[in-house]
Coordinates of C-alpha atoms and ligand atoms in Angstrom, one line a residue:
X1 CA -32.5 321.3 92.5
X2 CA -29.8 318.9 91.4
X3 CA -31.1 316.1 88.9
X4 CA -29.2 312.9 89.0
X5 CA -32.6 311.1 87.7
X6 CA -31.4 309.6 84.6
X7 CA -28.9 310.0 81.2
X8 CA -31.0 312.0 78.9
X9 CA -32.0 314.7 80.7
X10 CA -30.2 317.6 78.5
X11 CA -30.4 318.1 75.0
X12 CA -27.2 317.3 72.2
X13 CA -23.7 317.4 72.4
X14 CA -23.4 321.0 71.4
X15 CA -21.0 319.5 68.6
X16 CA -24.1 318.2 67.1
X17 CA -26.5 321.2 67.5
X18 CA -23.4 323.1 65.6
X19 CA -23.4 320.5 62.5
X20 CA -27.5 320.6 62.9
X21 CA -27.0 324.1 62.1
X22 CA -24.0 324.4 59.5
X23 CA -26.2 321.5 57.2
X24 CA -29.5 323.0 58.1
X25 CA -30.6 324.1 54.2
X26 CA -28.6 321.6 52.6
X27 CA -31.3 319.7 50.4
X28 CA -30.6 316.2 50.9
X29 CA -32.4 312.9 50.1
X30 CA -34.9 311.3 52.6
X31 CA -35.3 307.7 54.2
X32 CA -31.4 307.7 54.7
X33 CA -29.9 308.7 51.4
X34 CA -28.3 311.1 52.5
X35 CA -24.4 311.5 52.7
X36 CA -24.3 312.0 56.5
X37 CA -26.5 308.5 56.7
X38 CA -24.0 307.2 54.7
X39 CA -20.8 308.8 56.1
X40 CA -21.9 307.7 59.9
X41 CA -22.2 303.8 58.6
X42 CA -19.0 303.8 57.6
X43 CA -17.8 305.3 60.3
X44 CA -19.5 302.8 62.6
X45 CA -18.6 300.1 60.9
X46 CA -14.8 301.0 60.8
X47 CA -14.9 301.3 64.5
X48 CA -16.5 298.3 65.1
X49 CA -13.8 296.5 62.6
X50 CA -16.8 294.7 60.9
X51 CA -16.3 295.9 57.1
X52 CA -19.3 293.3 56.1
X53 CA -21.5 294.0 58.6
X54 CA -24.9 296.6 58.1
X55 CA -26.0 299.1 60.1
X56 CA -29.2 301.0 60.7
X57 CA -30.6 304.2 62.3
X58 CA -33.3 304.4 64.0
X59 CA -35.0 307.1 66.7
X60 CA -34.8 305.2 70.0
X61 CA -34.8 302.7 72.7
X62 CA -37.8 300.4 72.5
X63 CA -38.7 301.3 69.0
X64 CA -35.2 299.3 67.9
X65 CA -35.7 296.6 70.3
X66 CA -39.4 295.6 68.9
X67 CA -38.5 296.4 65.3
X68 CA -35.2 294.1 66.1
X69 CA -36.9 291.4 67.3
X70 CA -39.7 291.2 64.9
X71 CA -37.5 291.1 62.1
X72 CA -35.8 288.1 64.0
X73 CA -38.8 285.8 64.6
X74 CA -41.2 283.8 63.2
X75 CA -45.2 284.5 64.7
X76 CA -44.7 281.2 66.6
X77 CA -41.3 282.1 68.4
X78 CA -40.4 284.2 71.2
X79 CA -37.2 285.9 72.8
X80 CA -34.7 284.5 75.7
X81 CA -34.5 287.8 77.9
X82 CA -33.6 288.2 81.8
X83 CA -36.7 289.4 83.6
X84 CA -35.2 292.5 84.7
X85 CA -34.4 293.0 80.6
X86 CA -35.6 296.1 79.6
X87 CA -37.9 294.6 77.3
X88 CA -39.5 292.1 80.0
X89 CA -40.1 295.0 82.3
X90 CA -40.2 298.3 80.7
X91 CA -41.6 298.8 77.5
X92 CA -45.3 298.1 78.1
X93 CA -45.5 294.9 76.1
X94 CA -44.2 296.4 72.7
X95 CA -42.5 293.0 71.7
X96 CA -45.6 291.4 72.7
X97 CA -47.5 293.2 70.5
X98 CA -45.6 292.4 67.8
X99 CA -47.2 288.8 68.9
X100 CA -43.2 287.8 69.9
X101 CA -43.5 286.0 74.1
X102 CA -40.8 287.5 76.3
X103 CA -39.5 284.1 77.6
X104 CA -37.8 285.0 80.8
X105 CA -34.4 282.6 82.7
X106 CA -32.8 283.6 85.7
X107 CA -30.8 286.4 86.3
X108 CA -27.7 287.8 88.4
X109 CA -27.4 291.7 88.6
X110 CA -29.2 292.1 85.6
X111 CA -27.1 289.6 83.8
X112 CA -28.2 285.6 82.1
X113 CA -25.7 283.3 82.1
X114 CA -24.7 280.7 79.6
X115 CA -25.1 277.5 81.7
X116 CA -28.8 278.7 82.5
X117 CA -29.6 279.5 79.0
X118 CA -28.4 276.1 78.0
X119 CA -30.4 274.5 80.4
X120 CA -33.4 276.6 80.0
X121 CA -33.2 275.1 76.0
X122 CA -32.4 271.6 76.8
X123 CA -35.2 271.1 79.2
X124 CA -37.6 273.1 76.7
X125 CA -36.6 270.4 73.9
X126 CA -36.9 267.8 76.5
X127 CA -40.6 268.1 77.2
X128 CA -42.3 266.3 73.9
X129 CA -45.1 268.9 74.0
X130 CA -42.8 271.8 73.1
X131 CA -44.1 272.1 69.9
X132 CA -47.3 273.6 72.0
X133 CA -45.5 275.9 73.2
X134 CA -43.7 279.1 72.2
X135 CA -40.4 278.3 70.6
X136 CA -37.6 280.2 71.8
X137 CA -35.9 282.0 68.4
X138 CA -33.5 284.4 69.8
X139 CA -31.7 285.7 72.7
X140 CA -31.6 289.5 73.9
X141 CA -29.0 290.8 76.9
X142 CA -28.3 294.3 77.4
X143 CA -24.6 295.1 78.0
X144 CA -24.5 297.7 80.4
X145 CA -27.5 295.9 81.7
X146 CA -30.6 297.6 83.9
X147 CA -28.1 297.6 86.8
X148 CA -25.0 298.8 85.1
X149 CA -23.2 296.0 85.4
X150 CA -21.3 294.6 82.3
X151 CA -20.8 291.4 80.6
X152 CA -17.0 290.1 80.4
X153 CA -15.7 288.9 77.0
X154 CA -15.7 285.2 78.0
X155 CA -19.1 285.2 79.1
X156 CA -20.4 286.9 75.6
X157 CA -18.5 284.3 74.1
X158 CA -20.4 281.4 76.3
X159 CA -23.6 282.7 76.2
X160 CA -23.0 283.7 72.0
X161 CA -21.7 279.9 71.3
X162 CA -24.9 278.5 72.5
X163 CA -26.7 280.4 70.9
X164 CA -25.4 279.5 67.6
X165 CA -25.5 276.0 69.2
X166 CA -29.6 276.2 68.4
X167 CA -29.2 278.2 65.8
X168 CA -30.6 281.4 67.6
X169 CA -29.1 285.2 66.9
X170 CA -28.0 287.0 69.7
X171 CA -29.0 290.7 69.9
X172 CA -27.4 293.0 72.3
X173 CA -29.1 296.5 74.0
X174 CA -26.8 298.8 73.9
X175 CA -28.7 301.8 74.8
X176 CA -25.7 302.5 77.4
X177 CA -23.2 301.4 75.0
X178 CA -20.7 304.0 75.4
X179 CA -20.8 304.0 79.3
X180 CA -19.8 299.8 78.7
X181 CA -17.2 300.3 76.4
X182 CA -15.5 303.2 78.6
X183 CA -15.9 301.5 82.3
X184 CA -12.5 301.2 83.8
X185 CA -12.1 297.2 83.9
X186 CA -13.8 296.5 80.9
X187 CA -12.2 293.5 78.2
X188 CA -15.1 294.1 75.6
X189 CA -14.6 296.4 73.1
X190 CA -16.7 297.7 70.0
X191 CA -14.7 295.2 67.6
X192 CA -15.2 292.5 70.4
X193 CA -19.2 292.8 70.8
X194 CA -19.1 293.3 66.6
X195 CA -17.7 289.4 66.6
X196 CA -20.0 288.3 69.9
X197 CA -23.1 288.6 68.8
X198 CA -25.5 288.8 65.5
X199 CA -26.5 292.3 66.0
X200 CA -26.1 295.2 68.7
X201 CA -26.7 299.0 69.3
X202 CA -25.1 301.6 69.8
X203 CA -26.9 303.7 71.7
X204 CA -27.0 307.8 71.2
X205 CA -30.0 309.6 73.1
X206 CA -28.4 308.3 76.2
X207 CA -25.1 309.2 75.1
X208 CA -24.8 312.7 73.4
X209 CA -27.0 312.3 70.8
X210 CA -31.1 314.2 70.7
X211 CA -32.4 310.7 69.8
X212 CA -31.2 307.6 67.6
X213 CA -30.1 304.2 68.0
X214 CA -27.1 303.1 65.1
X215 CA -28.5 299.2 65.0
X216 CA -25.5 297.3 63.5
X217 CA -25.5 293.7 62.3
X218 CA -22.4 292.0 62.4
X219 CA -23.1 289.5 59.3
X220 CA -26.5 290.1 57.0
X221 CA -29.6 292.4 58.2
X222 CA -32.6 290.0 58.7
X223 CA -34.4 289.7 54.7
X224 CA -36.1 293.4 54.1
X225 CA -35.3 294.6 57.3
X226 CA -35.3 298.2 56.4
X227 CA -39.2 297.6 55.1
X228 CA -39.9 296.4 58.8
X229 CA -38.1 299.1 59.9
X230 CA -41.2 301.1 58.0
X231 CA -44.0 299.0 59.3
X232 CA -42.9 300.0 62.6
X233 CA -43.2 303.6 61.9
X234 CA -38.5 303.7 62.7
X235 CA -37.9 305.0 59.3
X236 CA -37.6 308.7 59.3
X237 CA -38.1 310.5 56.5
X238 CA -35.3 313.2 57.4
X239 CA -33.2 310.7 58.1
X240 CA -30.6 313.2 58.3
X241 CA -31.9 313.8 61.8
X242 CA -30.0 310.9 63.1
X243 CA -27.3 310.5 60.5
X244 CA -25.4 313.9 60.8
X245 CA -25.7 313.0 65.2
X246 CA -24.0 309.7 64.5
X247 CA -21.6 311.3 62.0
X248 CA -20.4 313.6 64.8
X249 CA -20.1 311.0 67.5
X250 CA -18.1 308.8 65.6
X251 CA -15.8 312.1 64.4
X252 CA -12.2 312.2 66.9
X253 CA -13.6 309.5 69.0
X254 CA -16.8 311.8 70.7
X255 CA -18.7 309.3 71.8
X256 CA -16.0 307.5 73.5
X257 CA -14.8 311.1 74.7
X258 CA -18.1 311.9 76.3
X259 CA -18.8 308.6 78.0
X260 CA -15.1 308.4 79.6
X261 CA -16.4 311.2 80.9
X262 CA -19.7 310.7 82.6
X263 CA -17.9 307.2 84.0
X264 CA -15.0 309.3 85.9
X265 CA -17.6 311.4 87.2
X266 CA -19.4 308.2 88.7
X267 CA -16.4 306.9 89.8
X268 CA -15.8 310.4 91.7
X269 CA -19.6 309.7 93.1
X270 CA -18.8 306.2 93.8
X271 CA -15.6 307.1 95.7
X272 CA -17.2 309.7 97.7
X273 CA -20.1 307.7 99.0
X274 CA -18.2 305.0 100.1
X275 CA -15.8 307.1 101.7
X276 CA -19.0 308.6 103.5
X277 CA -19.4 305.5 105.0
X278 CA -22.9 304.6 102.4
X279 CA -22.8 300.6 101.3
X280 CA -23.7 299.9 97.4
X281 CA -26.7 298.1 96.7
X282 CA -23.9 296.2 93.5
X283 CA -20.9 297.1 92.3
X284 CA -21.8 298.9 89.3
X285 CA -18.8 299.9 86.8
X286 CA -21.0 302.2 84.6
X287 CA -22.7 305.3 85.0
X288 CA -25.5 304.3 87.2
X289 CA -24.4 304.1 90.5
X290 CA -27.0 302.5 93.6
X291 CA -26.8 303.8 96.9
X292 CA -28.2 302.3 100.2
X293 CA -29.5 305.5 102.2
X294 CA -31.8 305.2 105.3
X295 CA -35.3 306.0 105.1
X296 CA -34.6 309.7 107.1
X297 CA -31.9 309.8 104.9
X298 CA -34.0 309.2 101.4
X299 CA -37.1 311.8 102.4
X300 CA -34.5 314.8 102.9
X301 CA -32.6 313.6 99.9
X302 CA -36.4 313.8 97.8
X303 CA -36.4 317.1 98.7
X304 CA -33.1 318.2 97.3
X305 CA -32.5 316.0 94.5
X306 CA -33.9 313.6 91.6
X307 CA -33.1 310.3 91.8
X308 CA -34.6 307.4 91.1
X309 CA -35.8 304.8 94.2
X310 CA -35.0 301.5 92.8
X311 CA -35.9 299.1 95.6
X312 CA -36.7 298.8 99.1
X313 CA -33.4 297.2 100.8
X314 CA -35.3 296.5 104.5
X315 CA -38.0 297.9 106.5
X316 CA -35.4 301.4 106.9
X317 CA -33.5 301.4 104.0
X318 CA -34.3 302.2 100.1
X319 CA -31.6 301.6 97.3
X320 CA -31.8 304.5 95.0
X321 CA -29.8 305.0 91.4
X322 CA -27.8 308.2 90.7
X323 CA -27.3 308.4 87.0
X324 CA -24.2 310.4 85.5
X325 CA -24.2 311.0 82.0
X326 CA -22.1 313.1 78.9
X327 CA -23.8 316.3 80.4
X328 CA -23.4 316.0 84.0
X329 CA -21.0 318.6 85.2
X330 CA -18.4 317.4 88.1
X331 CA -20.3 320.4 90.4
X332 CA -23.1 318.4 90.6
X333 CA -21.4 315.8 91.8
X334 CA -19.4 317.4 94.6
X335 CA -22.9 319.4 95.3
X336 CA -24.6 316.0 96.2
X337 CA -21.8 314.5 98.3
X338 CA -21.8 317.4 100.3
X339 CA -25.6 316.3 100.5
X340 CA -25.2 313.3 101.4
Ligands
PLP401 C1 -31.3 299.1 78.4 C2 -32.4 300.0 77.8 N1 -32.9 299.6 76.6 C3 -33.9 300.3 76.0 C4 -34.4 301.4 76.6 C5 -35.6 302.1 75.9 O1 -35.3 303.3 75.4 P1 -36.4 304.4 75.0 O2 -36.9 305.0 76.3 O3 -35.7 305.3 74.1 O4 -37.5 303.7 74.3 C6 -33.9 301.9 77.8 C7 -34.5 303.1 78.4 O5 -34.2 303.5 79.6 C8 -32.9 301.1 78.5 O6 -32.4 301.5 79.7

């Protein structure tokens, strides 16, 4: 059965499985101190030209955006988020349970946009019973976003100056990071996001890595950050576990390596479906690509491969997401065009 289901279906990069193995009885300090903790950070930061900027590891996805966030805020303040943001939608209320209201604005393909935010704060400061209400205290976007669609440089820069217009930070999901930065038409790079925003991550269990998130904030962590980090159970004690996975992906350029690749192999799917004669449900640049299929169409597919069915298009016709990742091998992909 071919599985085009999501990005973390295999295990490591088997660079990182090697260096798990070559370290594997060192005896090395816990909660970070070690030396491959230390040598990733400085890696990261290099590459994301941000000498004064701090960066954190933690295990994964939801974990860093709740332990982000509730650093961030006061008990009285929520966050700015689309509504298809992953933390509006699909992390079963964890920034709500940090007592933090996901405050939801419009969105297009996944995306805010700065004139909407602005107005979404002007009216809020407009109504003289705001102070009843939950005070919006920062702003989250994900770049690639839920449809894997991608932010251009001016609009971070739009959407980042208003922020600092009220005085919010802005944090950035990178879960898919690496698929972002490596998308063919792209203007934002790692140095560019490192001055568009207050913090960002770099995502590594969907890119390469067994697990871990590299949190990196551009100017100063929030006060004790690395004690919330505890309180929400992020901090590992072998930290090593994450710091020897980032120290390899930012060795010779890996994780850029391995998400070039998993885009030209969804560019290769993309190319081939349209060429079938399939329509796009968006134009996605990344590694998740979204295919229109007809309902005859989608229950053979089911049988064949994994996929995931992301919306019902009409009363014949489902949109379903292929997902291409660092592992996926280019026989796959020429298996399910010949599928399809
Ligand atoms: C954009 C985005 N952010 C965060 C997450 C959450 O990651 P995790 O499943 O590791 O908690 C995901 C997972 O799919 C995601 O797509």
């Amino acid at each position: 059965m071919l599985n085009f289901g999501c990005d973390y279906l295999e295990g490591a990069h088997e660079k990182i499985l090697a260096r798990f193995i070559e370290t594997n009885m060192e005896k090395e300090p816990g909660y970070g101190a070690d030396k491959y903790t230390i040598s990733a950070k400085k890696k990261i930061l290099d590459a994301c030209e941000c000498p004064d900027g701090e960066v954190f590891l933690l295990v994964g996805g939801t974990q860093t955006n709740s332990t982000v966030i509730d650093a961030y805020l006061n008990n009285y303040q929520g966050v700015i988020a689309a509504p298809t943001g992953h933390i509006a939608c699909h992390e079963s209320g964890a920034i709500e349970s940090c007592g933090h209201k996901v405050l939801t604005i419009p969105q297009h393909l996944g995306k805010i946009e700065a004139g909407e935010l602005k107005e979404f704060l002007v009216n809020f400061y407009a109504d003289e019973t705001y102070e009843h209400q939950v005070i919006p205290g920062m702003v989250y976007i994900s770049h690639p976003t839920e449809y894997g669609t991608l932010y251009t440089k001016a609009e971070l820069e739009a959407i980042y100056s208003i922020c600092k217009e009220y005085e919010m930070p802005l944090f950035v999901d990178g879960a898919r990071l690496g698929y972002g930065l490596a998308a063919d038409d792209t203007d934002v790079t790692l140095p560019d996001l490192a001055k568009l925003c207050d913090a960002f991550y770099i995502g590594g269990t969907k890119v390469g890595a067994l697990c871990g998130e590299a949190v990196v904030f551009t100017k100063k962590a929030p006060k004790f950050f690395f004690t919330t980090v505890k309180q929400h159970g992020a901090l590992l004690a072998k930290g090593r576990l994450v710091g020897i996975q980032f120290d390899t992906l930012f060795t010779d350029d890996l994780y850029m390596e391995i998400s070039k690749h998993a885009i030209r192999l969804a560019n290769i799917l993309k190319a081939g479906v349209l060429a079938k004669g399939y329509k796009l449900l968006l134009d996605s640049p990344t590694n998740q690509q979204f295919i229109i299929v007809d309902n005859v169409k989608y229950a053979e597919l089911k049988k064949q491969v994994a996929f995931s069915t992301w919306e019902k298009v009409d009363d014949n016709h489902t949109a379903i997401r292929f997902a291409t990742s660092w592992a996926t091998k280019e026989e796959d992909v020429q298996a399910l065009l010949a599928l399809l």
